[in-house]
Tab-separated table of C-alpha atoms and ligand atoms in Angstrom:
chain	number	residue	atom	x	y	z
Y	1	MET	CA	0.045	0.088	0.135
Y	2	LYS	CA	1.280	3.718	-1.246
Y	3	ARG	CA	0.396	7.243	-0.361
Y	4	ILE	CA	-0.335	8.547	-4.012
Y	5	LEU	CA	-1.088	12.121	-5.108
Y	6	VAL	CA	-3.193	12.633	-8.186
Y	7	THR	CA	-3.213	15.696	-9.627
Y	8	GLY	CA	-5.953	16.302	-12.080
Y	9	GLY	CA	-7.701	13.548	-10.181
Y	10	ALA	CA	-11.027	14.808	-10.838
Y	11	GLY	CA	-10.533	15.028	-14.755
Y	12	PHE	CA	-11.701	12.419	-17.405
Y	13	LEU	CA	-8.005	10.105	-16.734
Y	14	GLY	CA	-7.264	10.990	-13.388
Y	15	SER	CA	-10.962	10.024	-12.144
Y	16	HIS	CA	-9.886	6.558	-13.512
Y	17	LEU	CA	-6.650	6.557	-12.006
Y	18	CYS	CA	-7.844	7.511	-8.612
Y	19	GLU	CA	-10.246	4.319	-8.988
Y	20	ARG	CA	-7.719	1.930	-10.006
Y	21	LEU	CA	-5.370	3.248	-7.353
Y	22	LEU	CA	-7.899	2.772	-4.711
Y	23	LYS	CA	-8.972	-0.646	-6.081
Y	24	ALA	CA	-5.533	-2.009	-5.595
Y	25	GLY	CA	-5.608	-0.650	-1.931
Y	26	ASN	CA	-3.325	2.471	-1.785
Y	27	ASP	CA	-4.241	5.776	-0.355
Y	28	VAL	CA	-5.186	8.276	-2.883
Y	29	LEU	CA	-5.092	11.971	-2.446
Y	30	CYS	CA	-6.754	13.465	-5.378
Y	31	VAL	CA	-5.908	17.415	-6.164
Y	32	ASP	CA	-7.773	19.784	-8.510
Y	33	ASN	CA	-9.078	23.064	-8.895
Y	34	TYR	CA	-12.427	21.894	-11.240
Y	35	PHE	CA	-11.028	24.050	-14.145
Y	36	THR	CA	-12.318	20.822	-16.591
Y	37	GLY	CA	-12.851	18.218	-13.852
Y	38	ARG	CA	-15.834	17.874	-11.823
Y	39	LYS	CA	-16.800	16.289	-8.617
Y	40	ASP	CA	-19.174	13.936	-10.210
Y	41	ASN	CA	-16.188	12.093	-11.576
Y	42	VAL	CA	-15.154	11.111	-8.317
Y	43	ALA	CA	-18.592	11.362	-6.209
Y	44	HIS	CA	-18.522	7.403	-6.139
Y	45	LEU	CA	-15.034	7.318	-4.216
Y	46	MET	CA	-15.687	10.038	-1.460
Y	47	ASP	CA	-17.019	7.081	0.725
Y	48	ASN	CA	-13.773	5.082	0.491
Y	49	PRO	CA	-11.538	5.972	3.751
Y	50	ARG	CA	-8.551	5.881	1.772
Y	51	PHE	CA	-9.840	8.642	-0.740
Y	52	GLU	CA	-9.026	12.302	-0.101
Y	53	ILE	CA	-9.736	15.338	-2.279
Y	54	MET	CA	-8.259	18.632	-2.108
Y	55	ARG	CA	-9.216	21.975	-4.252
Y	56	HIS	CA	-5.803	22.961	-5.115
Y	57	ASP	CA	-4.379	24.976	-8.227
Y	58	VAL	CA	-0.805	23.253	-8.997
Y	59	THR	CA	0.575	26.717	-9.980
Y	60	PHE	CA	1.026	27.164	-6.623
Y	61	PRO	CA	3.285	25.049	-4.170
Y	62	LEU	CA	1.715	22.174	-2.421
Y	63	TYR	CA	3.100	20.394	0.674
Y	64	VAL	CA	2.044	16.869	1.417
Y	65	GLU	CA	3.418	13.967	2.323
Y	66	VAL	CA	3.247	11.012	-0.451
Y	67	ASP	CA	5.230	8.260	-1.833
Y	68	GLU	CA	4.490	8.593	-5.738
Y	69	ILE	CA	2.940	11.467	-7.584
Y	70	TYR	CA	0.930	11.342	-10.964
Y	71	ASN	CA	1.049	14.343	-12.534
Y	72	LEU	CA	-1.857	15.067	-14.669
Y	73	ALA	CA	-3.469	18.819	-13.954
Y	74	CYS	CA	-3.669	20.317	-17.231
Y	75	PRO	CA	-6.837	20.858	-19.628
Y	76	ALA	CA	-6.575	18.723	-22.271
Y	77	SER	CA	-9.043	19.632	-25.171
Y	78	PRO	CA	-8.216	22.219	-27.575
Y	79	ILE	CA	-11.382	24.389	-26.720
Y	80	HIS	CA	-10.242	24.328	-22.995
Y	81	TYR	CA	-6.588	24.560	-23.041
Y	82	GLN	CA	-7.110	27.626	-25.622
Y	83	PHE	CA	-9.644	29.487	-23.318
Y	84	ASP	CA	-7.115	30.899	-21.137
Y	85	PRO	CA	-3.763	29.926	-22.706
Y	86	VAL	CA	-1.505	31.800	-20.167
Y	87	GLN	CA	-3.086	29.538	-17.512
Y	88	THR	CA	-2.378	26.493	-19.718
Y	89	THR	CA	1.271	27.412	-20.191
Y	90	LYS	CA	1.440	28.243	-16.562
Y	91	THR	CA	-0.305	24.834	-15.377
Y	92	SER	CA	2.072	23.004	-17.093
Y	93	VAL	CA	5.222	24.739	-16.336
Y	94	HIS	CA	4.573	26.044	-13.201
Y	95	GLY	CA	2.436	22.948	-12.269
Y	96	ALA	CA	5.715	20.788	-13.111
Y	97	ILE	CA	8.276	22.979	-11.306
Y	98	ASN	CA	5.891	22.768	-8.138
Y	99	MET	CA	5.368	19.180	-8.545
Y	100	LEU	CA	8.805	18.360	-9.225
Y	101	GLY	CA	9.869	20.137	-5.999
Y	102	LEU	CA	7.672	18.379	-3.991
Y	103	ALA	CA	8.743	14.953	-5.392
Y	104	LYS	CA	12.401	16.163	-4.476
Y	105	ARG	CA	11.641	17.232	-1.060
Y	106	ILE	CA	10.216	14.080	0.128
Y	107	LYS	CA	11.825	11.734	-2.347
Y	108	ALA	CA	8.683	10.460	-4.125
Y	109	LYS	CA	8.400	8.954	-7.544
Y	110	ILE	CA	6.923	11.229	-10.178
Y	111	PHE	CA	4.891	10.646	-13.307
Y	112	GLN	CA	4.204	13.132	-15.898
Y	113	ALA	CA	1.021	12.778	-18.438
Y	114	SER	CA	2.600	14.311	-21.223
Y	115	THR	CA	1.099	14.153	-24.926
Y	116	SER	CA	1.584	13.048	-28.498
Y	117	GLU	CA	1.220	17.038	-29.039
Y	118	VAL	CA	4.816	17.321	-28.170
Y	119	TYR	CA	5.141	16.128	-31.973
Y	120	GLY	CA	3.223	18.923	-33.344
Y	121	ASP	CA	2.138	18.445	-37.038
Y	122	PRO	CA	4.504	15.509	-37.314
Y	123	ASP	CA	6.435	15.006	-40.808
Y	124	VAL	CA	7.656	11.250	-39.333
Y	125	HIS	CA	4.922	8.798	-39.012
Y	126	PRO	CA	4.395	6.812	-36.926
Y	127	GLN	CA	5.814	8.672	-34.352
Y	128	THR	CA	8.639	7.176	-32.358
Y	129	GLU	CA	10.082	8.525	-28.947
Y	130	SER	CA	13.542	9.511	-30.579
Y	131	TYR	CA	11.617	11.709	-33.197
Y	132	TRP	CA	11.820	15.470	-31.624
Y	133	GLY	CA	8.687	16.681	-33.157
Y	134	HIS	CA	7.479	19.573	-35.731
Y	135	THR	CA	5.707	21.847	-33.519
Y	136	ASN	CA	4.699	25.759	-34.031
Y	137	PRO	CA	6.286	27.875	-31.012
Y	138	ILE	CA	3.752	30.769	-31.763
Y	139	GLY	CA	0.526	29.202	-32.511
Y	140	ILE	CA	-2.810	28.550	-31.044
Y	141	ARG	CA	-1.800	25.222	-29.724
Y	142	SER	CA	1.488	26.300	-28.589
Y	143	CYS	CA	0.663	27.213	-24.966
Y	144	TYR	CA	-0.280	23.217	-24.357
Y	145	ASP	CA	2.182	21.847	-26.954
Y	146	GLU	CA	5.083	23.701	-25.568
Y	147	GLY	CA	3.743	23.754	-22.181
Y	148	LYS	CA	4.219	19.989	-22.344
Y	149	ARG	CA	7.647	19.807	-23.982
Y	150	CYS	CA	9.073	22.302	-21.242
Y	151	ALA	CA	7.667	20.123	-19.048
Y	152	GLU	CA	9.475	17.248	-20.089
Y	153	THR	CA	12.729	19.251	-20.407
Y	154	LEU	CA	12.049	20.296	-16.344
Y	155	PHE	CA	11.295	16.347	-15.753
Y	156	PHE	CA	14.621	14.892	-17.338
Y	157	ASP	CA	16.708	18.085	-15.611
Y	158	TYR	CA	15.565	17.152	-12.233
Y	159	TYR	CA	16.438	13.730	-13.140
Y	160	ARG	CA	19.699	14.510	-14.325
Y	161	GLN	CA	20.478	17.025	-11.829
Y	162	HIS	CA	18.634	15.835	-8.695
Y	163	LYS	CA	18.695	11.946	-9.300
Y	164	LEU	CA	14.890	12.343	-9.377
Y	165	ARG	CA	12.743	8.996	-10.195
Y	166	ILE	CA	10.748	10.172	-13.033
Y	167	LYS	CA	8.244	8.280	-15.692
Y	168	VAL	CA	7.157	10.364	-18.766
Y	169	ALA	CA	4.024	8.960	-20.712
Y	170	ARG	CA	3.204	10.786	-23.994
Y	171	ILE	CA	-0.155	9.914	-24.348
Y	172	PHE	CA	-2.127	9.619	-27.708
Y	173	ASN	CA	-5.904	10.359	-28.443
Y	174	THR	CA	-7.946	8.659	-25.391
Y	175	TYR	CA	-11.772	8.458	-24.846
Y	176	GLY	CA	-14.004	6.876	-22.634
Y	177	PRO	CA	-16.688	7.616	-19.748
Y	178	ARG	CA	-16.127	10.515	-18.026
Y	179	MET	CA	-14.822	12.796	-20.657
Y	180	HIS	CA	-16.340	16.245	-20.399
Y	181	PRO	CA	-19.270	16.609	-22.687
Y	182	ASN	CA	-18.665	19.916	-23.865
Y	183	ASP	CA	-15.185	19.630	-24.114
Y	184	GLY	CA	-15.182	19.707	-28.124
Y	185	ARG	CA	-13.311	16.638	-28.778
Y	186	VAL	CA	-13.983	14.476	-31.260
Y	187	VAL	CA	-15.150	11.395	-30.017
Y	188	SER	CA	-17.618	13.087	-27.249
Y	189	ASN	CA	-18.585	15.820	-30.065
Y	190	PHE	CA	-19.825	13.196	-32.654
Y	191	ILE	CA	-21.229	10.871	-29.886
Y	192	ILE	CA	-23.512	13.828	-28.428
Y	193	GLN	CA	-24.090	14.713	-32.060
Y	194	ALA	CA	-25.463	11.382	-32.986
Y	195	LEU	CA	-27.446	10.691	-29.997
Y	196	LYS	CA	-29.251	13.746	-30.740
Y	197	ASN	CA	-29.622	12.973	-34.159
Y	198	GLU	CA	-27.946	16.379	-34.937
Y	199	PRO	CA	-25.238	17.022	-37.755
Y	200	ILE	CA	-22.187	15.452	-37.096
Y	201	THR	CA	-19.319	18.270	-37.472
Y	202	ILE	CA	-16.181	17.272	-39.683
Y	203	TYR	CA	-13.770	19.449	-39.446
Y	204	GLY	CA	-12.088	19.934	-43.200
Y	205	ASP	CA	-12.299	16.843	-45.239
Y	206	GLY	CA	-12.303	14.322	-42.476
Y	207	SER	CA	-9.015	12.860	-43.990
Y	208	GLN	CA	-7.035	13.598	-41.510
Y	209	THR	CA	-6.068	10.718	-38.973
Y	210	ARG	CA	-6.096	10.093	-35.151
Y	211	SER	CA	-5.427	6.711	-33.223
Y	212	PHE	CA	-7.972	6.375	-30.465
Y	213	CYS	CA	-7.276	4.368	-27.282
Y	214	TYR	CA	-9.786	3.435	-24.502
Y	215	VAL	CA	-9.142	4.553	-21.179
Y	216	ASP	CA	-8.987	1.219	-19.173
Y	217	ASP	CA	-6.024	0.183	-21.486
Y	218	LEU	CA	-4.373	3.695	-20.929
Y	219	ILE	CA	-4.470	3.487	-16.804
Y	220	GLU	CA	-3.274	-0.208	-17.177
Y	221	ALA	CA	-0.216	1.293	-18.864
Y	222	PHE	CA	0.292	4.086	-16.350
Y	223	ILE	CA	0.424	1.780	-13.524
Y	224	ARG	CA	3.147	-0.581	-15.455
Y	225	LEU	CA	5.159	2.404	-16.171
Y	226	MET	CA	5.134	3.669	-12.612
Y	227	ASP	CA	6.191	0.083	-11.500
Y	228	THR	CA	9.203	-0.184	-14.201
Y	229	PRO	CA	12.722	-0.199	-12.650
Y	230	ASP	CA	14.246	3.180	-12.032
Y	231	ASP	CA	16.401	3.376	-15.022
Y	232	PHE	CA	13.443	3.285	-17.184
Y	233	THR	CA	12.330	6.956	-17.339
Y	234	GLY	CA	10.560	7.326	-20.776
Y	235	PRO	CA	9.346	9.083	-22.328
Y	236	VAL	CA	7.147	6.103	-23.608
Y	237	ASN	CA	4.429	6.385	-26.249
Y	238	LEU	CA	1.310	5.251	-24.776
Y	239	GLY	CA	-1.895	4.988	-27.345
Y	240	ASN	CA	-3.568	2.694	-29.889
Y	241	PRO	CA	-1.560	1.960	-33.004
Y	242	THR	CA	-4.743	1.538	-34.922
Y	243	GLU	CA	-5.084	4.689	-37.105
Y	244	ASN	CA	-8.621	6.112	-38.069
Y	245	THR	CA	-9.831	8.965	-40.397
Y	246	ILE	CA	-12.094	11.076	-38.749
Y	247	LEU	CA	-14.615	10.140	-41.521
Y	248	GLU	CA	-14.235	6.684	-40.352
Y	249	LEU	CA	-14.726	7.419	-36.942
Y	250	ALA	CA	-17.903	9.561	-37.578
Y	251	GLN	CA	-19.250	6.426	-39.567
Y	252	ALA	CA	-18.606	4.067	-37.011
Y	253	VAL	CA	-20.571	6.189	-33.878
Y	254	ILE	CA	-23.599	6.900	-36.567
Y	255	ASP	CA	-23.744	2.674	-37.175
Y	256	LEU	CA	-23.429	1.922	-33.401
Y	257	VAL	CA	-25.833	4.746	-32.225
Y	258	GLY	CA	-28.264	4.055	-34.937
Y	259	SER	CA	-28.371	7.721	-35.494
Y	260	HIS	CA	-29.824	9.397	-38.830
Y	261	SER	CA	-27.241	12.122	-38.183
Y	262	LYS	CA	-25.914	13.599	-41.597
Y	263	LEU	CA	-22.198	15.025	-41.951
Y	264	VAL	CA	-21.639	18.587	-42.112
Y	265	ARG	CA	-18.275	20.358	-42.904
Y	266	LYS	CA	-16.688	22.794	-40.959
Y	267	PRO	CA	-13.389	24.754	-41.265
Y	268	LEU	CA	-10.120	22.777	-40.191
Y	269	PRO	CA	-8.771	24.410	-36.940
Y	270	SER	CA	-5.455	25.980	-37.421
Y	271	ASP	CA	-2.407	23.894	-36.744
Y	272	ASP	CA	-4.579	20.762	-36.795
Y	273	PRO	CA	-2.249	17.901	-37.269
Y	274	ARG	CA	-2.724	15.915	-40.652
Y	275	GLN	CA	-1.722	12.293	-39.305
Y	276	ARG	CA	-1.076	10.928	-35.422
Y	277	CYS	CA	-0.524	7.449	-34.723
Y	278	PRO	CA	2.314	5.710	-31.997
Y	279	ASP	CA	4.663	3.668	-32.494
Y	280	ILE	CA	4.492	1.591	-29.243
Y	281	THR	CA	7.461	-0.769	-29.835
Y	282	LEU	CA	8.886	0.800	-26.679
Y	283	ALA	CA	5.826	0.463	-24.404
Y	284	LYS	CA	5.285	-3.471	-25.613
Y	285	LYS	CA	8.843	-4.320	-24.707
Y	286	ASN	CA	9.349	-2.442	-21.359
Y	287	LEU	CA	5.719	-2.452	-20.099
Y	288	ASP	CA	4.373	-5.497	-21.889
Y	289	TRP	CA	1.675	-3.545	-22.874
Y	290	GLN	CA	-0.566	-3.098	-25.825
Y	291	PRO	CA	-4.204	-1.915	-26.028
Y	292	ALA	CA	-6.645	-4.698	-25.744
Y	293	VAL	CA	-10.121	-2.869	-26.462
Y	294	PRO	CA	-11.209	-2.706	-30.056
Y	295	LEU	CA	-12.327	0.701	-30.963
Y	296	ARG	CA	-16.248	-0.349	-31.458
Y	297	GLU	CA	-16.156	-2.126	-27.899
Y	298	GLY	CA	-14.635	1.143	-26.515
Y	299	LEU	CA	-17.237	3.307	-28.485
Y	300	LYS	CA	-20.215	1.278	-27.040
Y	301	LYS	CA	-19.154	1.914	-23.329
Y	302	THR	CA	-18.661	5.537	-24.084
Y	303	ILE	CA	-21.899	5.632	-26.233
Y	304	ASP	CA	-23.813	4.089	-22.957
Y	305	TYR	CA	-22.239	6.712	-20.832
Y	306	PHE	CA	-23.173	9.590	-22.787
Y	307	ASP	CA	-26.669	8.158	-23.549
Y	308	ARG	CA	-27.142	8.005	-19.428
Y	309	LEU	CA	-25.634	11.517	-19.151
Y	310	LEU	CA	-27.992	12.934	-21.487
Y	311	SER	CA	-30.966	11.439	-20.354
Y	312	LYS	CA	-30.195	12.500	-16.520
Y	313	LYS	CA	-29.782	16.123	-18.027
Y	314	GLU	CA	-33.190	15.595	-19.369
Y	315	SER	CA	-34.925	14.878	-16.237
Y	316	ARG	CA	-32.723	17.369	-14.105
Y	317	PRO	CA	-32.652	20.285	-16.807
Y	318	SER	CA	-31.482	22.771	-14.115
Y	319	LEU	CA	-27.851	21.177	-14.395
Y	320	PRO	CA	-24.996	23.230	-16.247
Y	321	ILE	CA	-24.634	21.232	-19.376
Y	322	LYS	CA	-27.415	23.262	-20.806
Y	323	SER	CA	-26.296	23.171	-24.306
Y	324	TYR	CA	-26.334	19.166	-24.785
Y	325	ILE	CA	-29.679	18.864	-23.155
Y	326	PRO	CA	-32.004	17.229	-25.597
Y	327	THR	CA	-35.092	19.602	-26.407
Y	328	LYS	CA	-37.522	17.078	-27.719
Y	329	LYS	CA	-37.600	13.210	-26.934
Y	330	SER	CA	-34.863	11.525	-25.264
Y	331	PRO	CA	-32.015	10.493	-27.704
Y	332	ALA	CA	-32.339	7.091	-26.279
Y	333	LYS	CA	-36.230	6.869	-27.845
Y	334	ASN	CA	-35.125	8.264	-31.386
Y	335	ARG	CA	-32.595	5.679	-31.981
Y	336	LYS	CA	-33.015	2.836	-34.311
Y	337	ARG	CA	-31.110	0.091	-32.409
W	401	LIG	P1	-9.188	16.748	-18.163
W	401	LIG	O1	-9.348	18.163	-18.659
W	401	LIG	O2	-10.624	15.997	-17.976
W	401	LIG	O3	-8.459	16.530	-16.529
W	401	LIG	C1	-7.519	17.351	-16.514
W	401	LIG	C2	-7.971	17.753	-14.612
W	401	LIG	O4	-6.720	18.731	-14.494
W	401	LIG	C3	-9.175	18.452	-14.662
W	401	LIG	O5	-9.959	18.271	-13.814
W	401	LIG	C4	-8.694	19.945	-14.252
W	401	LIG	O6	-9.828	20.439	-13.420
W	401	LIG	C5	-7.327	19.891	-13.753
W	401	LIG	N1	-6.713	21.476	-13.569
W	401	LIG	C6	-6.543	21.643	-14.990
W	401	LIG	N2	-5.842	22.800	-14.387
W	401	LIG	C7	-5.404	22.613	-12.850
W	401	LIG	C8	-4.536	23.132	-12.143
W	401	LIG	N3	-3.731	24.399	-12.497
W	401	LIG	N4	-4.504	22.766	-10.891
W	401	LIG	C9	-5.147	21.768	-10.736
W	401	LIG	N5	-6.029	21.140	-11.465
W	401	LIG	C10	-6.083	21.601	-12.912
W	401	LIG	O7	-8.377	15.932	-19.074
W	401	LIG	P2	-7.617	14.626	-19.472
W	401	LIG	O8	-7.881	13.942	-20.690
W	401	LIG	O9	-8.103	13.908	-18.137
W	401	LIG	O10	-6.321	14.491	-19.598
W	401	LIG	C11	-5.441	14.710	-18.156
W	401	LIG	C12	-3.889	14.346	-18.478
W	401	LIG	O11	-3.421	13.702	-19.490
W	401	LIG	C13	-3.597	16.223	-18.935
W	401	LIG	O12	-2.176	16.567	-18.331
W	401	LIG	C14	-3.406	15.736	-20.423
W	401	LIG	O13	-2.647	17.109	-21.077
W	401	LIG	C15	-2.855	14.493	-20.319
W	401	LIG	N6	-3.457	13.814	-21.589
W	401	LIG	C16	-4.479	13.380	-22.331
W	401	LIG	C17	-5.059	13.063	-23.505
W	401	LIG	C18	-6.312	12.540	-23.756
W	401	LIG	O14	-6.396	12.086	-24.815
W	401	LIG	N7	-7.538	12.706	-22.902
W	401	LIG	C19	-3.986	12.908	-24.653
W	401	LIG	C20	-2.765	13.298	-24.050
W	401	LIG	C21	-2.282	13.680	-22.976
W	402	LIG	N1	-12.699	16.962	-34.977
W	402	LIG	C1	-13.696	17.351	-35.960
W	402	LIG	N2	-14.951	17.675	-35.668
W	402	LIG	C2	-15.318	17.673	-34.405
W	402	LIG	C3	-14.192	17.681	-33.313
W	402	LIG	C4	-12.842	17.335	-33.997
W	402	LIG	O1	-13.271	16.632	-36.975
W	402	LIG	O2	-16.558	18.170	-33.858
W	402	LIG	C5	-11.209	16.902	-35.805
W	402	LIG	C6	-10.151	17.646	-35.426
W	402	LIG	O3	-10.088	18.815	-36.310
W	402	LIG	C7	-9.279	17.079	-35.264
W	402	LIG	C8	-9.592	15.829	-34.771
W	402	LIG	O4	-11.001	15.556	-35.049
W	402	LIG	O5	-8.295	16.692	-36.428
W	402	LIG	C9	-9.228	15.415	-33.407
W	402	LIG	O6	-9.884	16.354	-32.316
W	402	LIG	P1	-9.572	16.632	-30.822
W	402	LIG	O7	-9.855	17.905	-30.498
W	402	LIG	O8	-10.518	15.365	-30.249
W	402	LIG	O9	-8.005	16.171	-30.723
W	402	LIG	P2	-6.599	16.628	-30.856
W	402	LIG	O10	-6.679	17.137	-32.399
W	402	LIG	O11	-6.169	17.372	-30.286
W	402	LIG	O12	-5.874	15.036	-31.386
């Protein structure tokens, strides 16, 4: 049993991680400022005496005693991280400095949730960890991409300079229950649009690719990475190497929901990467890990989650996620399946 700090623990990935760590019998301290996270995501853990939650912004120092730190705090969707880009950079950079300082003082092992965005719009495909990336330092995605790159720099400088035990994961697009319904990410957008029989918004021509990993697979990789020997620091790519175009994803969601939605084209956001697919050779070798959940299976579970969420909102219309409250019949009733 360990005492484990999860920053960003009330978010999508953080809440699944807290759940998983508690199941293994650990004490978990969840720290979050609720910028994109929600207490609802961890409400089911509140009765567990091993679980503690603290409202705190990681851009300020934190003084706690733990054995391990998972640093996940940072908005992850383009809409959210571009909402206050200065705060996004501060969260990545000051947050990393504060959490690394804490790890150094208490001699804790520390994990960083880095991202495939460090590769930018890649000109090497699929991306291996040795690829240095192709990022725009002054674009609208830079607060996130460059913030995460700088955080990686800090992790490796603390490793070399202070002999800190670090684990750096480069996470590729991940989806599943508890994604924020308003975060504008492609999987949540498409599912909600399909459930409501509204047009599916394809940005650009939809030929851009992403590789989608189901959340349970990713969390398994987090735990395995944290448990690797100290001389394995990463960075290691974590994601699903099966690549899909955005159009293929839209079709899969429409089929699974049994929706009447049509596709509608919208402009491609600036700096939107054309292709993204991880080379996970290193994760296979060092973590003995590869994703096990096929896309359609993971999508079904995610569709069920959003279906329940939308139905709940319909019966409790005062809740905040107003833009997704179905106005007519419940989307569940509109569906073919
Ligand atoms: P999320 O937005 O659901 O979770 C982020 C959490 O961090 C939220 O609970 C939010 O309230 C919290 N947070 C933000 N700023 C904070 C601050 N200053 N202090 C304290 N808490 C703060 O996103 P997620 O998808 O769960 O992502 C978690 C981590 O994984 C992020 O660091 C993200 O960059 C990384 N990541 C995620 C993906 C993905 O596909 N989900 C891909 C690559 C990297
Ligand atoms: N996308 C889309 N329609 C949407 C939301 C996103 O076509 O309603 C596209 C987006 O332009 C990008 C891909 O889907 O090419 C993945 O977008 P997301 O925001 O989920 O993640 P990221 O771009 O950070 O990988």
